[in-house]
Coordinates of C-alpha atoms in Angstrom, one line a residue:
X297 CA 215.1 84.3 18.5
X298 CA 211.7 86.0 18.8
X299 CA 211.2 89.0 20.9
X300 CA 208.0 90.4 22.5
X301 CA 207.4 92.8 19.7
X302 CA 207.5 89.9 17.2
X303 CA 205.1 87.9 19.2
X304 CA 202.8 90.8 19.4
X305 CA 203.0 91.4 15.6
X306 CA 202.2 87.7 14.8
X307 CA 199.4 87.6 17.3
X308 CA 197.4 90.3 15.6
X309 CA 195.6 88.7 12.6
X310 CA 195.8 90.6 9.3
X311 CA 192.5 91.1 7.3
X312 CA 192.9 89.2 4.0
X313 CA 189.9 89.5 1.7
X314 CA 191.2 87.8 -1.5
X315 CA 194.3 87.1 -3.3
X316 CA 193.6 90.0 -5.7
X317 CA 194.2 92.6 -2.9
X318 CA 197.8 92.4 -1.5
X319 CA 198.2 92.7 2.3
X320 CA 199.2 96.1 3.6
X321 CA 202.9 96.5 4.2
X322 CA 204.0 97.8 7.5
X323 CA 205.3 101.4 7.3
X324 CA 208.9 101.9 8.2
X325 CA 209.6 103.5 11.6
X326 CA 209.9 107.2 11.3
X327 CA 210.7 109.5 14.2
X328 CA 208.4 112.4 13.8
X329 CA 209.5 115.8 14.9
X330 CA 208.0 117.3 18.0
X331 CA 204.9 119.3 16.9
X332 CA 201.9 120.5 18.6
X333 CA 199.0 118.2 18.1
X334 CA 196.1 119.6 16.1
X335 CA 192.9 120.4 17.9
X336 CA 189.9 118.0 17.9
X337 CA 187.9 118.3 14.7
X338 CA 190.8 119.1 12.5
X339 CA 191.7 117.2 9.3
X340 CA 193.8 114.8 11.3
X341 CA 190.6 113.0 12.2
X342 CA 190.0 112.3 8.5
X343 CA 193.4 112.0 6.9
X344 CA 196.5 110.5 8.6
X345 CA 199.9 112.0 8.3
X346 CA 202.0 110.7 5.4
X347 CA 203.4 107.3 6.2
X348 CA 201.2 106.7 9.3
X349 CA 198.4 104.2 9.2
X350 CA 195.2 105.4 10.8
X351 CA 191.7 104.1 11.3
X352 CA 190.5 106.0 8.2
X353 CA 193.1 104.1 6.1
X354 CA 191.8 100.8 7.5
X355 CA 188.2 101.8 6.7
X356 CA 189.2 102.7 3.1
X357 CA 191.0 99.3 2.8
X358 CA 187.9 97.5 3.9
X359 CA 185.7 99.5 1.5
X360 CA 188.1 98.7 -1.4
X361 CA 188.0 95.0 -0.5
X362 CA 184.2 94.9 -0.4
X363 CA 184.0 96.7 -3.8
X364 CA 186.5 94.2 -5.3
X365 CA 184.3 91.3 -4.3
X366 CA 180.9 93.0 -5.2
X367 CA 179.0 92.5 -8.4
X368 CA 179.4 95.1 -11.2
X369 CA 176.1 96.9 -10.4
X370 CA 177.1 97.5 -6.8
X371 CA 180.5 98.8 -8.1
X372 CA 178.8 101.1 -10.5
X373 CA 176.5 102.6 -7.9
X374 CA 179.3 103.1 -5.5
X375 CA 181.5 104.8 -8.1
X376 CA 181.9 108.5 -7.8
X377 CA 180.7 108.8 -11.4
X378 CA 177.3 107.6 -10.4
X379 CA 176.8 110.2 -7.7
X380 CA 174.4 113.1 -8.5
X381 CA 176.1 115.9 -10.3
X382 CA 176.4 119.0 -8.2
X383 CA 176.9 122.3 -10.1
X384 CA 178.4 125.3 -8.4
X385 CA 176.1 128.3 -8.3
X386 CA 176.5 130.7 -11.2
X387 CA 178.6 133.8 -10.3
X388 CA 176.5 136.9 -9.9
X389 CA 176.3 139.3 -12.8
X390 CA 178.6 142.3 -12.7
X391 CA 177.0 145.5 -11.7
X392 CA 176.3 148.0 -14.5
X393 CA 179.1 150.4 -15.3
X394 CA 178.5 153.8 -14.0
X395 CA 179.8 157.2 -15.0
X396 CA 181.9 159.3 -12.7
X397 CA 178.8 161.3 -11.9
X398 CA 177.0 158.3 -10.4
X399 CA 174.6 157.5 -13.3
X400 CA 174.7 154.7 -15.7
X401 CA 177.4 154.9 -18.3
X402 CA 176.1 156.0 -21.7
X403 CA 176.0 153.3 -24.4
X404 CA 173.9 150.8 -26.2
X405 CA 172.7 149.0 -23.0
X406 CA 172.2 152.1 -20.8
X407 CA 168.8 152.7 -19.1
X408 CA 168.4 155.9 -21.0
X409 CA 168.4 154.1 -24.3
X410 CA 170.8 156.5 -25.9
X411 CA 173.0 155.3 -28.7
X412 CA 176.5 156.5 -29.4
X413 CA 176.9 159.5 -31.6
X414 CA 177.0 158.7 -35.3
X415 CA 180.0 159.7 -37.3
X416 CA 179.1 161.9 -40.2
X417 CA 180.0 160.3 -43.6
X418 CA 180.0 156.7 -42.5
X419 CA 176.4 156.1 -43.8
X420 CA 176.8 157.9 -47.2
X421 CA 176.1 155.8 -50.3
X422 CA 176.3 156.5 -53.9
X423 CA 173.2 157.4 -56.0
X424 CA 173.5 154.1 -57.9
X425 CA 173.6 152.0 -54.7
X426 CA 170.7 154.0 -53.3
X427 CA 168.6 153.3 -56.4
X428 CA 169.1 149.6 -55.8
X429 CA 168.1 149.9 -52.2
X430 CA 164.9 152.0 -52.9
X431 CA 161.7 149.9 -52.7
X432 CA 159.7 149.4 -55.8
X433 CA 156.5 151.5 -55.6
X434 CA 153.3 149.3 -55.5
X435 CA 150.1 150.4 -57.1
X436 CA 147.3 151.4 -54.7
X437 CA 143.6 151.1 -55.2
X438 CA 141.1 148.4 -56.0
X439 CA 142.8 145.3 -57.6
X440 CA 141.0 144.0 -60.7
X441 CA 143.6 141.4 -61.8
X442 CA 147.0 141.1 -63.4
X443 CA 148.3 142.0 -66.9
X444 CA 150.4 139.7 -69.1
X445 CA 153.5 140.7 -67.2
X446 CA 151.8 139.5 -64.0
X447 CA 151.8 143.0 -62.7
X448 CA 148.8 144.0 -60.5
X449 CA 146.2 146.2 -62.3
X450 CA 144.4 148.6 -59.9
X451 CA 142.0 151.4 -60.3
X452 CA 141.3 154.4 -58.1
X453 CA 137.7 153.7 -57.6
X454 CA 137.3 156.1 -54.6
X455 CA 138.6 159.6 -54.9
X456 CA 137.9 163.1 -53.5
X457 CA 135.9 163.6 -56.6
X458 CA 133.1 161.4 -57.9
X459 CA 133.9 158.4 -60.0
X460 CA 131.7 156.7 -62.6
X461 CA 132.5 153.3 -63.9
X462 CA 130.4 151.3 -66.4
X463 CA 130.7 147.5 -66.5
X464 CA 129.4 145.7 -69.6
X465 CA 129.0 142.1 -68.4
X466 CA 127.1 139.9 -66.0
X467 CA 126.1 140.3 -62.4
X468 CA 129.0 138.1 -61.5
X469 CA 131.5 140.7 -62.4
X470 CA 129.5 143.4 -60.6
X471 CA 129.5 141.4 -57.5
X472 CA 133.2 140.8 -57.8
X473 CA 133.9 144.5 -57.8
X474 CA 131.5 145.1 -54.9
X475 CA 133.2 142.3 -52.9
X476 CA 136.6 143.8 -53.4
X477 CA 135.3 147.3 -52.6
X478 CA 134.2 145.9 -49.2
X479 CA 137.8 145.0 -48.5
X480 CA 138.6 148.7 -48.8
X481 CA 136.0 149.5 -46.1
X482 CA 133.3 150.8 -48.6
X483 CA 129.6 150.9 -48.0
X484 CA 127.6 149.2 -50.8
X485 CA 124.2 150.4 -52.0
X486 CA 122.7 148.2 -54.7
X487 CA 119.9 149.6 -56.8
X488 CA 118.3 146.9 -58.9
X489 CA 115.0 145.7 -60.4
X490 CA 116.1 142.1 -59.7
X491 CA 116.7 142.0 -55.9
X492 CA 116.6 138.2 -56.0
X493 CA 120.0 138.1 -57.8
X494 CA 121.6 140.1 -55.0
X495 CA 119.8 138.4 -52.1
X496 CA 122.2 137.1 -49.5
X497 CA 125.2 138.8 -51.0
X498 CA 125.8 141.0 -48.0
X499 CA 125.6 138.3 -45.3
X500 CA 127.7 135.9 -47.4
X501 CA 130.4 138.4 -48.1
X502 CA 130.6 139.8 -44.6
X503 CA 129.8 136.7 -42.6
X504 CA 127.4 138.7 -40.5
X505 CA 124.3 140.8 -40.8
X506 CA 124.4 143.0 -43.9
X507 CA 124.9 146.3 -42.2
X508 CA 127.4 147.4 -44.8
X509 CA 125.5 146.2 -47.9
X510 CA 122.1 147.5 -48.7
X511 CA 119.9 146.3 -51.6
X512 CA 117.1 148.6 -52.6
X513 CA 114.3 147.9 -54.9
X514 CA 112.0 150.8 -54.1
X515 CA 113.9 153.6 -55.9
X516 CA 114.7 155.7 -52.8
X517 CA 117.3 158.3 -53.5
X518 CA 120.8 157.6 -52.3
X519 CA 122.3 160.2 -50.0
X520 CA 125.5 161.7 -51.3
X521 CA 127.7 160.8 -48.4
X522 CA 131.1 159.3 -48.2
X523 CA 134.4 159.7 -46.4
X524 CA 137.9 158.6 -47.0
X525 CA 137.6 156.1 -44.2
X526 CA 134.2 154.7 -45.5
X527 CA 133.5 155.5 -49.1
X528 CA 130.3 154.6 -50.8
X529 CA 129.8 152.4 -53.9
X530 CA 126.5 152.7 -55.7
X531 CA 125.8 149.7 -57.9
X532 CA 123.1 150.2 -60.5
X533 CA 122.1 146.8 -61.9
X534 CA 120.4 147.7 -65.2
X535 CA 118.3 145.0 -66.8
X536 CA 118.1 144.7 -70.6
X537 CA 116.1 147.6 -72.1
X538 CA 116.8 150.1 -69.2
X539 CA 119.2 153.0 -69.2
X540 CA 120.7 155.1 -66.5
X541 CA 119.0 158.4 -65.5
X542 CA 120.4 161.5 -67.0
X543 CA 123.5 162.8 -65.1
X544 CA 123.7 166.5 -64.5
X545 CA 125.8 168.1 -67.2
X546 CA 125.7 165.0 -69.4
X547 CA 124.5 164.8 -73.0
X548 CA 123.0 161.3 -72.5
X549 CA 119.2 161.4 -72.2
X550 CA 117.6 159.6 -69.3
X551 CA 115.4 156.6 -69.3
X552 CA 111.6 156.7 -69.2
X553 CA 111.5 153.3 -67.4
X554 CA 110.3 153.5 -63.8
X555 CA 112.4 150.8 -62.1
X556 CA 114.6 151.1 -59.1
X557 CA 117.8 150.9 -61.2
X558 CA 116.9 154.0 -63.2
X559 CA 115.4 156.3 -60.5
X560 CA 116.7 157.8 -57.4
X561 CA 119.7 159.3 -59.1
X562 CA 121.5 162.1 -57.2
X563 CA 124.6 164.0 -57.9
X564 CA 127.6 162.0 -56.6
X565 CA 129.7 163.5 -53.8
X566 CA 133.3 163.1 -52.7
X567 CA 134.5 159.6 -52.0
X568 CA 131.5 158.1 -53.9
X569 CA 131.6 155.9 -56.9
X570 CA 128.9 154.7 -59.2
X571 CA 129.2 151.3 -60.9
X572 CA 126.6 150.8 -63.6
X573 CA 126.3 147.1 -64.7
X574 CA 125.0 146.8 -68.2
X575 CA 123.9 143.2 -68.7
X576 CA 123.6 143.8 -72.4
X577 CA 125.0 146.6 -74.5
X578 CA 122.8 147.9 -77.3
X579 CA 122.7 151.2 -79.3
X580 CA 120.4 152.6 -76.6
X581 CA 122.8 152.0 -73.7
X582 CA 126.1 152.5 -75.6
X583 CA 126.2 156.3 -75.0
X584 CA 126.6 155.5 -71.3
X585 CA 130.1 154.4 -72.1
X586 CA 131.1 157.9 -73.2
X587 CA 130.0 159.5 -69.9
X588 CA 132.0 157.1 -67.8
X589 CA 135.4 157.7 -66.3
X590 CA 136.3 154.1 -66.9
X591 CA 134.7 151.2 -68.9
X592 CA 135.2 147.6 -67.9
X593 CA 134.2 145.1 -70.5
X594 CA 133.8 141.3 -70.4
X595 CA 133.6 139.2 -73.5
X596 CA 131.1 140.8 -75.9
X597 CA 128.9 139.4 -78.7
X598 CA 129.4 140.6 -82.2
X599 CA 126.6 143.2 -82.0
X600 CA 127.9 144.5 -78.6
X601 CA 131.5 144.8 -79.8
X602 CA 130.3 146.9 -82.8
X603 CA 128.4 149.2 -80.4
X604 CA 131.4 149.4 -78.0
X605 CA 133.8 150.2 -80.9
X606 CA 131.6 153.0 -82.1
X607 CA 131.1 154.5 -78.6
X608 CA 134.7 154.2 -77.5
X609 CA 136.3 154.6 -81.0
X610 CA 138.2 151.4 -80.8
X611 CA 140.3 150.0 -83.6
X612 CA 139.0 147.0 -85.5
X613 CA 141.5 144.6 -83.9
X614 CA 140.4 145.6 -80.4
X615 CA 136.8 145.1 -81.4
X616 CA 137.5 141.7 -82.7
X617 CA 139.5 140.7 -79.5
X618 CA 136.5 141.7 -77.3
X619 CA 134.6 138.7 -78.9
X620 CA 137.2 136.1 -78.1
X621 CA 138.3 136.9 -74.6
X622 CA 138.4 134.2 -72.0
X623 CA 135.9 134.0 -69.1
X624 CA 138.5 135.2 -66.7
X625 CA 139.6 138.3 -68.7
X626 CA 138.6 141.9 -68.5
X627 CA 139.3 144.9 -70.8
X628 CA 139.7 148.4 -69.4
X629 CA 139.1 151.4 -71.6
X630 CA 139.4 155.0 -70.5
X631 CA 141.4 157.1 -68.1
X632 CA 144.7 156.1 -69.8
X633 CA 144.4 152.5 -68.6
X634 CA 143.5 150.8 -71.9
X635 CA 144.7 147.3 -71.3
X636 CA 143.7 143.7 -71.0
X637 CA 143.9 141.8 -67.7
X638 CA 143.3 138.4 -66.1
X639 CA 141.1 138.2 -63.0
X640 CA 143.1 136.7 -60.1
X641 CA 140.3 135.1 -58.3
X642 CA 140.9 134.1 -54.7
X643 CA 139.6 130.9 -53.1
X644 CA 137.2 132.9 -51.0
X645 CA 135.8 134.7 -54.1
X646 CA 135.5 131.4 -55.9
X647 CA 133.6 129.9 -53.0
X648 CA 131.3 133.0 -52.7
X649 CA 130.7 133.8 -56.4
X650 CA 131.7 130.7 -58.3
X651 CA 133.8 130.4 -61.4
X652 CA 134.1 133.5 -63.8
X653 CA 131.2 133.8 -66.2
X654 CA 128.9 136.4 -67.7

């Protein structure tokens, strides 16, 4: 027998979307306790009480039915994983610690920059360990090359007292020394009877106007000025047959030739160096070697090696070796630096001066 409630229940059609979604089952009758209804706008408008079917549940069921029958792309876009990711704001940084007096607490990160007090004795090391930690002292001065152990060979060209160096070789070696002296901040004054050989050396070496390199061919005297910040290098390019003027206090007689390379001599001052380039060594110019603080020799001929051996009192083996040296080798004699070295030419020097030669 059918009652009114059953007729009313069968009269209401149930939404059936597909066989994949089972129809909702009617909730059992539950007598809820007497409670005060929540105010409007509370969560009851969104979520129904447990066991009670609300309009929100019906909407959710309809949405699930629609997603079940939709294509995969629609389901993917409607998925909560496809929603834009929302990150919660980062928590604020904690305030800096403060001392009881109100200021910042002392430490490594304090505004005062003070570090914690060091404990005496924690940084002590043994002498052996300290010797291993000590840096190796590097030679200072003008670098000429490297020895057979590949150690840098340097000379103190500029000192508080005058320095005289004689180079037996070609103009190429003299320009190499002058170019490396420019790297030390020196001012170069070239006295030569062959200014065409030195033409363009200053602008090419400096990349600008030759304000730091001066080539003289008129024999004007060179002022004896020089400082530790800007020393002076006087290059005397002596052609064959000419000698350097007599140096005050020297036993070497001066030259009677009147060319710019042999006149204009003045007493050297502090932070000044004189580089005499002998293009050829002969018995007339050999005494200049004895008046020099340092002698730099390129490969010599048989006659030149005999003259150099007599002036510098070299053993026969050293005199013979001077005749067979390679183009990129130099020999230093004097000042306790008697040694052979190889010129370590840079790419810039090779571009400016070319390959080693005499």
